[in-house]
Amino acid sequence: MEDKVYKRYKSKTVMQKDPDMSQIQRSELQKQKRNKFAEAVAYAKAINNDPTQKALYKRKVKSGQTV
């Protein structure tokens, strides 16, 4: 089953096929950035899964901010 992407253009909604990115070759810099982002996501998930760490983090951030 294909994934669908919904886009809004002014007052119309358009459904498209999810783009096939399997043939895209990323540059070394893109790979580094994606890895760094994956590390950030793993860090945030670890904080959210640990109630003690999550409570400590909530004291440090401003209202409306999340990990």
mmCIF file with all atom_site columns, N, CA and C in Angstrom:
data_model
loop_
_atom_site.group_PDB
_atom_site.id
_atom_site.type_symbol
_atom_site.label_atom_id
_atom_site.label_alt_id
_atom_site.label_comp_id
_atom_site.label_asym_id
_atom_site.label_entity_id
_atom_site.label_seq_id
_atom_site.pdbx_PDB_ins_code
_atom_site.Cartn_x
_atom_site.Cartn_y
_atom_site.Cartn_z
_atom_site.occupancy
_atom_site.B_iso_or_equiv
_atom_site.pdbx_formal_charge
_atom_site.auth_seq_id
_atom_site.auth_comp_id
_atom_site.auth_asym_id
_atom_site.auth_atom_id
_atom_site.pdbx_PDB_model_num
ATOM 1   N N  . MET A 1 1  ? 0.834  -1.187 0.000  1.00 0.00 ? 1  MET A N  1
ATOM 2   C CA . MET A 1 1  ? 0.000  0.000  0.000  1.00 0.00 ? 1  MET A CA 1
ATOM 3   C C  . MET A 1 1  ? 0.880  1.252  0.000  1.00 0.00 ? 1  MET A C  1
ATOM 4   N N  . GLU A 1 2  ? 0.561  2.169  -0.860 1.00 0.00 ? 2  GLU A N  1
ATOM 5   C CA . GLU A 1 2  ? 1.318  3.406  -0.975 1.00 0.00 ? 2  GLU A CA 1
ATOM 6   C C  . GLU A 1 2  ? 0.857  4.403  0.081  1.00 0.00 ? 2  GLU A C  1
ATOM 7   N N  . ASP A 1 3  ? 1.783  5.206  0.533  1.00 0.00 ? 3  ASP A N  1
ATOM 8   C CA . ASP A 1 3  ? 1.417  6.294  1.429  1.00 0.00 ? 3  ASP A CA 1
ATOM 9   C C  . ASP A 1 3  ? 0.970  7.474  0.590  1.00 0.00 ? 3  ASP A C  1
ATOM 10  N N  . LYS A 1 4  ? 0.063  8.233  1.138  1.00 0.00 ? 4  LYS A N  1
ATOM 11  C CA . LYS A 1 4  ? -0.457 9.408  0.438  1.00 0.00 ? 4  LYS A CA 1
ATOM 12  C C  . LYS A 1 4  ? -0.016 10.672 1.154  1.00 0.00 ? 4  LYS A C  1
ATOM 13  N N  . VAL A 1 5  ? 0.120  11.731 0.381  1.00 0.00 ? 5  VAL A N  1
ATOM 14  C CA . VAL A 1 5  ? 0.465  13.045 0.910  1.00 0.00 ? 5  VAL A CA 1
ATOM 15  C C  . VAL A 1 5  ? -0.681 13.977 0.538  1.00 0.00 ? 5  VAL A C  1
ATOM 16  N N  . TYR A 1 6  ? -1.169 14.717 1.530  1.00 0.00 ? 6  TYR A N  1
ATOM 17  C CA . TYR A 1 6  ? -2.239 15.671 1.293  1.00 0.00 ? 6  TYR A CA 1
ATOM 18  C C  . TYR A 1 6  ? -1.656 17.076 1.350  1.00 0.00 ? 6  TYR A C  1
ATOM 19  N N  . LYS A 1 7  ? -1.956 17.876 0.324  1.00 0.00 ? 7  LYS A N  1
ATOM 20  C CA . LYS A 1 7  ? -1.466 19.251 0.272  1.00 0.00 ? 7  LYS A CA 1
ATOM 21  C C  . LYS A 1 7  ? -2.646 20.189 0.060  1.00 0.00 ? 7  LYS A C  1
ATOM 22  N N  . ARG A 1 8  ? -2.534 21.362 0.651  1.00 0.00 ? 8  ARG A N  1
ATOM 23  C CA . ARG A 1 8  ? -3.579 22.378 0.476  1.00 0.00 ? 8  ARG A CA 1
ATOM 24  C C  . ARG A 1 8  ? -3.029 23.516 -0.377 1.00 0.00 ? 8  ARG A C  1
ATOM 25  N N  . TYR A 1 9  ? -3.762 23.853 -1.411 1.00 0.00 ? 9  TYR A N  1
ATOM 26  C CA . TYR A 1 9  ? -3.458 24.995 -2.259 1.00 0.00 ? 9  TYR A CA 1
ATOM 27  C C  . TYR A 1 9  ? -4.668 25.911 -2.229 1.00 0.00 ? 9  TYR A C  1
ATOM 28  N N  . LYS A 1 10 ? -4.527 27.029 -1.535 1.00 0.00 ? 10 LYS A N  1
ATOM 29  C CA . LYS A 1 10 ? -5.629 27.974 -1.321 1.00 0.00 ? 10 LYS A CA 1
ATOM 30  C C  . LYS A 1 10 ? -6.827 27.223 -0.754 1.00 0.00 ? 10 LYS A C  1
ATOM 31  N N  . SER A 1 11 ? -7.889 27.046 -1.493 1.00 0.00 ? 11 SER A N  1
ATOM 32  C CA . SER A 1 11 ? -9.088 26.408 -0.947 1.00 0.00 ? 11 SER A CA 1
ATOM 33  C C  . SER A 1 11 ? -9.231 24.948 -1.388 1.00 0.00 ? 11 SER A C  1
ATOM 34  N N  . LYS A 1 12 ? -8.237 24.403 -2.084 1.00 0.00 ? 12 LYS A N  1
ATOM 35  C CA . LYS A 1 12 ? -8.329 23.032 -2.583 1.00 0.00 ? 12 LYS A CA 1
ATOM 36  C C  . LYS A 1 12 ? -7.351 22.120 -1.841 1.00 0.00 ? 12 LYS A C  1
ATOM 37  N N  . THR A 1 13 ? -7.751 20.879 -1.639 1.00 0.00 ? 13 THR A N  1
ATOM 38  C CA . THR A 1 13 ? -6.879 19.859 -1.069 1.00 0.00 ? 13 THR A CA 1
ATOM 39  C C  . THR A 1 13 ? -6.562 18.852 -2.161 1.00 0.00 ? 13 THR A C  1
ATOM 40  N N  . VAL A 1 14 ? -5.282 18.540 -2.286 1.00 0.00 ? 14 VAL A N  1
ATOM 41  C CA . VAL A 1 14 ? -4.821 17.627 -3.329 1.00 0.00 ? 14 VAL A CA 1
ATOM 42  C C  . VAL A 1 14 ? -4.161 16.421 -2.668 1.00 0.00 ? 14 VAL A C  1
ATOM 43  N N  . MET A 1 15 ? -4.464 15.225 -3.154 1.00 0.00 ? 15 MET A N  1
ATOM 44  C CA . MET A 1 15 ? -3.850 14.006 -2.647 1.00 0.00 ? 15 MET A CA 1
ATOM 45  C C  . MET A 1 15 ? -2.839 13.532 -3.691 1.00 0.00 ? 15 MET A C  1
ATOM 46  N N  . GLN A 1 16 ? -1.618 13.238 -3.216 1.00 0.00 ? 16 GLN A N  1
ATOM 47  C CA . GLN A 1 16 ? -0.568 12.771 -4.113 1.00 0.00 ? 16 GLN A CA 1
ATOM 48  C C  . GLN A 1 16 ? 0.092  11.536 -3.528 1.00 0.00 ? 16 GLN A C  1
ATOM 49  N N  . LYS A 1 17 ? 0.777  10.810 -4.382 1.00 0.00 ? 17 LYS A N  1
ATOM 50  C CA . LYS A 1 17 ? 1.559  9.672  -3.940 1.00 0.00 ? 17 LYS A CA 1
ATOM 51  C C  . LYS A 1 17 ? 2.780  10.179 -3.176 1.00 0.00 ? 17 LYS A C  1
ATOM 52  N N  . ASP A 1 18 ? 3.161  9.464  -2.128 1.00 0.00 ? 18 ASP A N  1
ATOM 53  C CA . ASP A 1 18 ? 4.357  9.807  -1.373 1.00 0.00 ? 18 ASP A CA 1
ATOM 54  C C  . ASP A 1 18 ? 5.567  9.683  -2.298 1.00 0.00 ? 18 ASP A C  1
ATOM 55  N N  . PRO A 1 19 ? 6.470  10.672 -2.324 1.00 0.00 ? 19 PRO A N  1
ATOM 56  C CA . PRO A 1 19 ? 7.603  10.605 -3.246 1.00 0.00 ? 19 PRO A CA 1
ATOM 57  C C  . PRO A 1 19 ? 8.539  9.426  -2.930 1.00 0.00 ? 19 PRO A C  1
ATOM 58  N N  . ASP A 1 20 ? 9.063  8.807  -3.977 1.00 0.00 ? 20 ASP A N  1
ATOM 59  C CA . ASP A 1 20 ? 10.004 7.697  -3.829 1.00 0.00 ? 20 ASP A CA 1
ATOM 60  C C  . ASP A 1 20 ? 11.415 8.275  -3.701 1.00 0.00 ? 20 ASP A C  1
ATOM 61  N N  . MET A 1 21 ? 11.972 8.212  -2.500 1.00 0.00 ? 21 MET A N  1
ATOM 62  C CA . MET A 1 21 ? 13.294 8.782  -2.246 1.00 0.00 ? 21 MET A CA 1
ATOM 63  C C  . MET A 1 21 ? 14.384 7.706  -2.224 1.00 0.00 ? 21 MET A C  1
ATOM 64  N N  . SER A 1 22 ? 14.060 6.489  -2.639 1.00 0.00 ? 22 SER A N  1
ATOM 65  C CA . SER A 1 22 ? 15.013 5.380  -2.544 1.00 0.00 ? 22 SER A CA 1
ATOM 66  C C  . SER A 1 22 ? 16.216 5.538  -3.477 1.00 0.00 ? 22 SER A C  1
ATOM 67  N N  . GLN A 1 23 ? 16.063 6.272  -4.542 1.00 0.00 ? 23 GLN A N  1
ATOM 68  C CA . GLN A 1 23 ? 17.164 6.433  -5.501 1.00 0.00 ? 23 GLN A CA 1
ATOM 69  C C  . GLN A 1 23 ? 17.995 7.691  -5.251 1.00 0.00 ? 23 GLN A C  1
ATOM 70  N N  . ILE A 1 24 ? 17.628 8.476  -4.263 1.00 0.00 ? 24 ILE A N  1
ATOM 71  C CA . ILE A 1 24 ? 18.336 9.720  -3.963 1.00 0.00 ? 24 ILE A CA 1
ATOM 72  C C  . ILE A 1 24 ? 19.651 9.409  -3.254 1.00 0.00 ? 24 ILE A C  1
ATOM 73  N N  . GLN A 1 25 ? 20.729 9.999  -3.736 1.00 0.00 ? 25 GLN A N  1
ATOM 74  C CA . GLN A 1 25 ? 22.022 9.841  -3.075 1.00 0.00 ? 25 GLN A CA 1
ATOM 75  C C  . GLN A 1 25 ? 22.319 11.129 -2.314 1.00 0.00 ? 25 GLN A C  1
ATOM 76  N N  . ARG A 1 26 ? 22.384 11.007 -1.003 1.00 0.00 ? 26 ARG A N  1
ATOM 77  C CA . ARG A 1 26 ? 22.619 12.177 -0.161 1.00 0.00 ? 26 ARG A CA 1
ATOM 78  C C  . ARG A 1 26 ? 24.113 12.473 -0.065 1.00 0.00 ? 26 ARG A C  1
ATOM 79  N N  . SER A 1 27 ? 24.413 13.767 0.090  1.00 0.00 ? 27 SER A N  1
ATOM 80  C CA . SER A 1 27 ? 25.810 14.167 0.240  1.00 0.00 ? 27 SER A CA 1
ATOM 81  C C  . SER A 1 27 ? 26.288 13.785 1.643  1.00 0.00 ? 27 SER A C  1
ATOM 82  N N  . GLU A 1 28 ? 27.584 13.861 1.848  1.00 0.00 ? 28 GLU A N  1
ATOM 83  C CA . GLU A 1 28 ? 28.150 13.531 3.157  1.00 0.00 ? 28 GLU A CA 1
ATOM 84  C C  . GLU A 1 28 ? 27.617 14.478 4.224  1.00 0.00 ? 28 GLU A C  1
ATOM 85  N N  . LEU A 1 29 ? 27.488 15.756 3.890  1.00 0.00 ? 29 LEU A N  1
ATOM 86  C CA . LEU A 1 29 ? 26.965 16.726 4.844  1.00 0.00 ? 29 LEU A CA 1
ATOM 87  C C  . LEU A 1 29 ? 25.504 16.405 5.210  1.00 0.00 ? 29 LEU A C  1
ATOM 88  N N  . GLN A 1 30 ? 24.698 16.012 4.213  1.00 0.00 ? 30 GLN A N  1
ATOM 89  C CA . GLN A 1 30 ? 23.312 15.635 4.486  1.00 0.00 ? 30 GLN A CA 1
ATOM 90  C C  . GLN A 1 30 ? 23.251 14.423 5.410  1.00 0.00 ? 30 GLN A C  1
ATOM 91  N N  . LYS A 1 31 ? 24.133 13.460 5.174  1.00 0.00 ? 31 LYS A N  1
ATOM 92  C CA . LYS A 1 31 ? 24.166 12.268 6.032  1.00 0.00 ? 31 LYS A CA 1
ATOM 93  C C  . LYS A 1 31 ? 24.518 12.646 7.465  1.00 0.00 ? 31 LYS A C  1
ATOM 94  N N  . GLN A 1 32 ? 25.484 13.545 7.628  1.00 0.00 ? 32 GLN A N  1
ATOM 95  C CA . GLN A 1 32 ? 25.884 13.995 8.966  1.00 0.00 ? 32 GLN A CA 1
ATOM 96  C C  . GLN A 1 32 ? 24.729 14.701 9.676  1.00 0.00 ? 32 GLN A C  1
ATOM 97  N N  . LYS A 1 33 ? 24.024 15.567 8.942  1.00 0.00 ? 33 LYS A N  1
ATOM 98  C CA . LYS A 1 33 ? 22.901 16.300 9.531  1.00 0.00 ? 33 LYS A CA 1
ATOM 99  C C  . LYS A 1 33 ? 21.772 15.354 9.931  1.00 0.00 ? 33 LYS A C  1
ATOM 100 N N  . ARG A 1 34 ? 21.489 14.354 9.086  1.00 0.00 ? 34 ARG A N  1
ATOM 101 C CA . ARG A 1 34 ? 20.430 13.391 9.400  1.00 0.00 ? 34 ARG A CA 1
ATOM 102 C C  . ARG A 1 34 ? 20.805 12.562 10.628 1.00 0.00 ? 34 ARG A C  1
ATOM 103 N N  . ASN A 1 35 ? 22.076 12.187 10.737 1.00 0.00 ? 35 ASN A N  1
ATOM 104 C CA . ASN A 1 35 ? 22.529 11.422 11.901 1.00 0.00 ? 35 ASN A CA 1
ATOM 105 C C  . ASN A 1 35 ? 22.422 12.255 13.173 1.00 0.00 ? 35 ASN A C  1
ATOM 106 N N  . LYS A 1 36 ? 22.799 13.525 13.082 1.00 0.00 ? 36 LYS A N  1
ATOM 107 C CA . LYS A 1 36 ? 22.713 14.402 14.250 1.00 0.00 ? 36 LYS A CA 1
ATOM 108 C C  . LYS A 1 36 ? 21.260 14.577 14.689 1.00 0.00 ? 36 LYS A C  1
ATOM 109 N N  . PHE A 1 37 ? 20.362 14.712 13.729 1.00 0.00 ? 37 PHE A N  1
ATOM 110 C CA . PHE A 1 37 ? 18.942 14.848 14.049 1.00 0.00 ? 37 PHE A CA 1
ATOM 111 C C  . PHE A 1 37 ? 18.421 13.552 14.686 1.00 0.00 ? 37 PHE A C  1
ATOM 112 N N  . ALA A 1 38 ? 18.841 12.397 14.177 1.00 0.00 ? 38 ALA A N  1
ATOM 113 C CA . ALA A 1 38 ? 18.430 11.116 14.751 1.00 0.00 ? 38 ALA A CA 1
ATOM 114 C C  . ALA A 1 38 ? 18.908 10.997 16.195 1.00 0.00 ? 38 ALA A C  1
ATOM 115 N N  . GLU A 1 39 ? 20.115 11.487 16.469 1.00 0.00 ? 39 GLU A N  1
ATOM 116 C CA . GLU A 1 39 ? 20.621 11.485 17.847 1.00 0.00 ? 39 GLU A CA 1
ATOM 117 C C  . GLU A 1 39 ? 19.768 12.388 18.736 1.00 0.00 ? 39 GLU A C  1
ATOM 118 N N  . ALA A 1 40 ? 19.361 13.538 18.214 1.00 0.00 ? 40 ALA A N  1
ATOM 119 C CA . ALA A 1 40 ? 18.521 14.462 18.983 1.00 0.00 ? 40 ALA A CA 1
ATOM 120 C C  . ALA A 1 40 ? 17.165 13.837 19.295 1.00 0.00 ? 40 ALA A C  1
ATOM 121 N N  . VAL A 1 41 ? 16.597 13.131 18.337 1.00 0.00 ? 41 VAL A N  1
ATOM 122 C CA . VAL A 1 41 ? 15.316 12.457 18.552 1.00 0.00 ? 41 VAL A CA 1
ATOM 123 C C  . VAL A 1 41 ? 15.466 11.373 19.613 1.00 0.00 ? 41 VAL A C  1
ATOM 124 N N  . ALA A 1 42 ? 16.548 10.603 19.546 1.00 0.00 ? 42 ALA A N  1
ATOM 125 C CA . ALA A 1 42 ? 16.792 9.552  20.544 1.00 0.00 ? 42 ALA A CA 1
ATOM 126 C C  . ALA A 1 42 ? 16.950 10.162 21.937 1.00 0.00 ? 42 ALA A C  1
ATOM 127 N N  . TYR A 1 43 ? 17.637 11.284 22.032 1.00 0.00 ? 43 TYR A N  1
ATOM 128 C CA . TYR A 1 43 ? 17.817 11.981 23.310 1.00 0.00 ? 43 TYR A CA 1
ATOM 129 C C  . TYR A 1 43 ? 16.463 12.419 23.871 1.00 0.00 ? 43 TYR A C  1
ATOM 130 N N  . ALA A 1 44 ? 15.644 13.034 23.028 1.00 0.00 ? 44 ALA A N  1
ATOM 131 C CA . ALA A 1 44 ? 14.332 13.515 23.466 1.00 0.00 ? 44 ALA A CA 1
ATOM 132 C C  . ALA A 1 44 ? 13.448 12.354 23.923 1.00 0.00 ? 44 ALA A C  1
ATOM 133 N N  . LYS A 1 45 ? 13.480 11.253 23.195 1.00 0.00 ? 45 LYS A N  1
ATOM 134 C CA . LYS A 1 45 ? 12.680 10.080 23.587 1.00 0.00 ? 45 LYS A CA 1
ATOM 135 C C  . LYS A 1 45 ? 13.156 9.524  24.925 1.00 0.00 ? 45 LYS A C  1
ATOM 136 N N  . ALA A 1 46 ? 14.456 9.517  25.142 1.00 0.00 ? 46 ALA A N  1
ATOM 137 C CA . ALA A 1 46 ? 15.000 9.009  26.410 1.00 0.00 ? 46 ALA A CA 1
ATOM 138 C C  . ALA A 1 46 ? 14.542 9.895  27.566 1.00 0.00 ? 46 ALA A C  1
ATOM 139 N N  . ILE A 1 47 ? 14.552 11.205 27.381 1.00 0.00 ? 47 ILE A N  1
ATOM 140 C CA . ILE A 1 47 ? 14.100 12.132 28.414 1.00 0.00 ? 47 ILE A CA 1
ATOM 141 C C  . ILE A 1 47 ? 12.609 11.908 28.702 1.00 0.00 ? 47 ILE A C  1
ATOM 142 N N  . ASN A 1 48 ? 11.813 11.799 27.655 1.00 0.00 ? 48 ASN A N  1
ATOM 143 C CA . ASN A 1 48 ? 10.371 11.632 27.823 1.00 0.00 ? 48 ASN A CA 1
ATOM 144 C C  . ASN A 1 48 ? 10.001 10.295 28.466 1.00 0.00 ? 48 ASN A C  1
ATOM 145 N N  . ASN A 1 49 ? 10.822 9.281  28.301 1.00 0.00 ? 49 ASN A N  1
ATOM 146 C CA . ASN A 1 49 ? 10.529 7.966  28.867 1.00 0.00 ? 49 ASN A CA 1
ATOM 147 C C  . ASN A 1 49 ? 10.993 7.812  30.305 1.00 0.00 ? 49 ASN A C  1
ATOM 148 N N  . ASP A 1 50 ? 11.780 8.759  30.817 1.00 0.00 ? 50 ASP A N  1
ATOM 149 C CA . ASP A 1 50 ? 12.280 8.710  32.188 1.00 0.00 ? 50 ASP A CA 1
ATOM 150 C C  . ASP A 1 50 ? 11.580 9.810  32.992 1.00 0.00 ? 50 ASP A C  1
ATOM 151 N N  . PRO A 1 51 ? 10.668 9.435  33.899 1.00 0.00 ? 51 PRO A N  1
ATOM 152 C CA . PRO A 1 51 ? 9.902  10.447 34.645 1.00 0.00 ? 51 PRO A CA 1
ATOM 153 C C  . PRO A 1 51 ? 10.779 11.420 35.434 1.00 0.00 ? 51 PRO A C  1
ATOM 154 N N  . THR A 1 52 ? 11.884 10.949 35.994 1.00 0.00 ? 52 THR A N  1
ATOM 155 C CA . THR A 1 52 ? 12.772 11.826 36.763 1.00 0.00 ? 52 THR A CA 1
ATOM 156 C C  . THR A 1 52 ? 13.422 12.863 35.856 1.00 0.00 ? 52 THR A C  1
ATOM 157 N N  . GLN A 1 53 ? 13.974 12.416 34.742 1.00 0.00 ? 53 GLN A N  1
ATOM 158 C CA . GLN A 1 53 ? 14.613 13.331 33.787 1.00 0.00 ? 53 GLN A CA 1
ATOM 159 C C  . GLN A 1 53 ? 13.596 14.317 33.204 1.00 0.00 ? 53 GLN A C  1
ATOM 160 N N  . LYS A 1 54 ? 12.397 13.805 32.928 1.00 0.00 ? 54 LYS A N  1
ATOM 161 C CA . LYS A 1 54 ? 11.366 14.660 32.344 1.00 0.00 ? 54 LYS A CA 1
ATOM 162 C C  . LYS A 1 54 ? 10.988 15.780 33.316 1.00 0.00 ? 54 LYS A C  1
ATOM 163 N N  . ALA A 1 55 ? 10.869 15.456 34.606 1.00 0.00 ? 55 ALA A N  1
ATOM 164 C CA . ALA A 1 55 ? 10.537 16.461 35.619 1.00 0.00 ? 55 ALA A CA 1
ATOM 165 C C  . ALA A 1 55 ? 11.645 17.507 35.727 1.00 0.00 ? 55 ALA A C  1
ATOM 166 N N  . LEU A 1 56 ? 12.902 17.071 35.687 1.00 0.00 ? 56 LEU A N  1
ATOM 167 C CA . LEU A 1 56 ? 14.030 18.008 35.730 1.00 0.00 ? 56 LEU A CA 1
ATOM 168 C C  . LEU A 1 56 ? 14.023 18.929 34.518 1.00 0.00 ? 56 LEU A C  1
ATOM 169 N N  . TYR A 1 57 ? 13.756 18.360 33.371 1.00 0.00 ? 57 TYR A N  1
ATOM 170 C CA . TYR A 1 57 ? 13.753 19.137 32.138 1.00 0.00 ? 57 TYR A CA 1
ATOM 171 C C  . TYR A 1 57 ? 12.638 20.176 32.156 1.00 0.00 ? 57 TYR A C  1
ATOM 172 N N  . LYS A 1 58 ? 11.448 19.783 32.665 1.00 0.00 ? 58 LYS A N  1
ATOM 173 C CA . LYS A 1 58 ? 10.313 20.706 32.690 1.00 0.00 ? 58 LYS A CA 1
ATOM 174 C C  . LYS A 1 58 ? 10.610 21.950 33.525 1.00 0.00 ? 58 LYS A C  1
ATOM 175 N N  . ARG A 1 59 ? 11.450 21.817 34.548 1.00 0.00 ? 59 ARG A N  1
ATOM 176 C CA . ARG A 1 59 ? 11.799 22.967 35.374 1.00 0.00 ? 59 ARG A CA 1
ATOM 177 C C  . ARG A 1 59 ? 12.695 23.948 34.625 1.00 0.00 ? 59 ARG A C  1
ATOM 178 N N  . LYS A 1 60 ? 13.444 23.458 33.660 1.00 0.00 ? 60 LYS A N  1
ATOM 179 C CA . LYS A 1 60 ? 14.417 24.295 32.949 1.00 0.00 ? 60 LYS A CA 1
ATOM 180 C C  . LYS A 1 60 ? 13.818 25.043 31.746 1.00 0.00 ? 60 LYS A C  1
ATOM 181 N N  . VAL A 1 61 ? 12.767 24.518 31.144 1.00 0.00 ? 61 VAL A N  1
ATOM 182 C CA . VAL A 1 61 ? 12.249 25.103 29.903 1.00 0.00 ? 61 VAL A CA 1
ATOM 183 C C  . VAL A 1 61 ? 11.183 26.138 30.183 1.00 0.00 ? 61 VAL A C  1
ATOM 184 N N  . LYS A 1 62 ? 10.973 26.995 29.209 1.00 0.00 ? 62 LYS A N  1
ATOM 185 C CA . LYS A 1 62 ? 9.929  28.018 29.292 1.00 0.00 ? 62 LYS A CA 1
ATOM 186 C C  . LYS A 1 62 ? 8.573  27.364 29.018 1.00 0.00 ? 62 LYS A C  1
ATOM 187 N N  . SER A 1 63 ? 7.530  28.068 29.360 1.00 0.00 ? 63 SER A N  1
ATOM 188 C CA . SER A 1 63 ? 6.177  27.583 29.127 1.00 0.00 ? 63 SER A CA 1
ATOM 189 C C  . SER A 1 63 ? 5.949  27.324 27.630 1.00 0.00 ? 63 SER A C  1
ATOM 190 N N  . GLY A 1 64 ? 5.400  26.185 27.315 1.00 0.00 ? 64 GLY A N  1
ATOM 191 C CA . GLY A 1 64 ? 5.115  25.845 25.923 1.00 0.00 ? 64 GLY A CA 1
ATOM 192 C C  . GLY A 1 64 ? 6.229  25.110 25.210 1.00 0.00 ? 64 GLY A C  1
ATOM 193 N N  . GLN A 1 65 ? 7.419  25.018 25.821 1.00 0.00 ? 65 GLN A N  1
ATOM 194 C CA . GLN A 1 65 ? 8.527  24.297 25.192 1.00 0.00 ? 65 GLN A CA 1
ATOM 195 C C  . GLN A 1 65 ? 8.468  22.822 25.583 1.00 0.00 ? 65 GLN A C  1
ATOM 196 N N  . THR A 1 66 ? 8.982  21.981 24.708 1.00 0.00 ? 66 THR A N  1
ATOM 197 C CA . THR A 1 66 ? 9.080  20.553 24.971 1.00 0.00 ? 66 THR A CA 1
ATOM 198 C C  . THR A 1 66 ? 10.506 20.098 24.697 1.00 0.00 ? 66 THR A C  1
ATOM 199 N N  . VAL A 1 67 ? 10.775 18.835 25.013 1.00 0.00 ? 67 VAL A N  1
ATOM 200 C CA . VAL A 1 67 ? 12.093 18.292 24.728 1.00 0.00 ? 67 VAL A CA 1
ATOM 201 C C  . VAL A 1 67 ? 12.302 18.331 23.234 1.00 0.00 ? 67 VAL A C  1
#
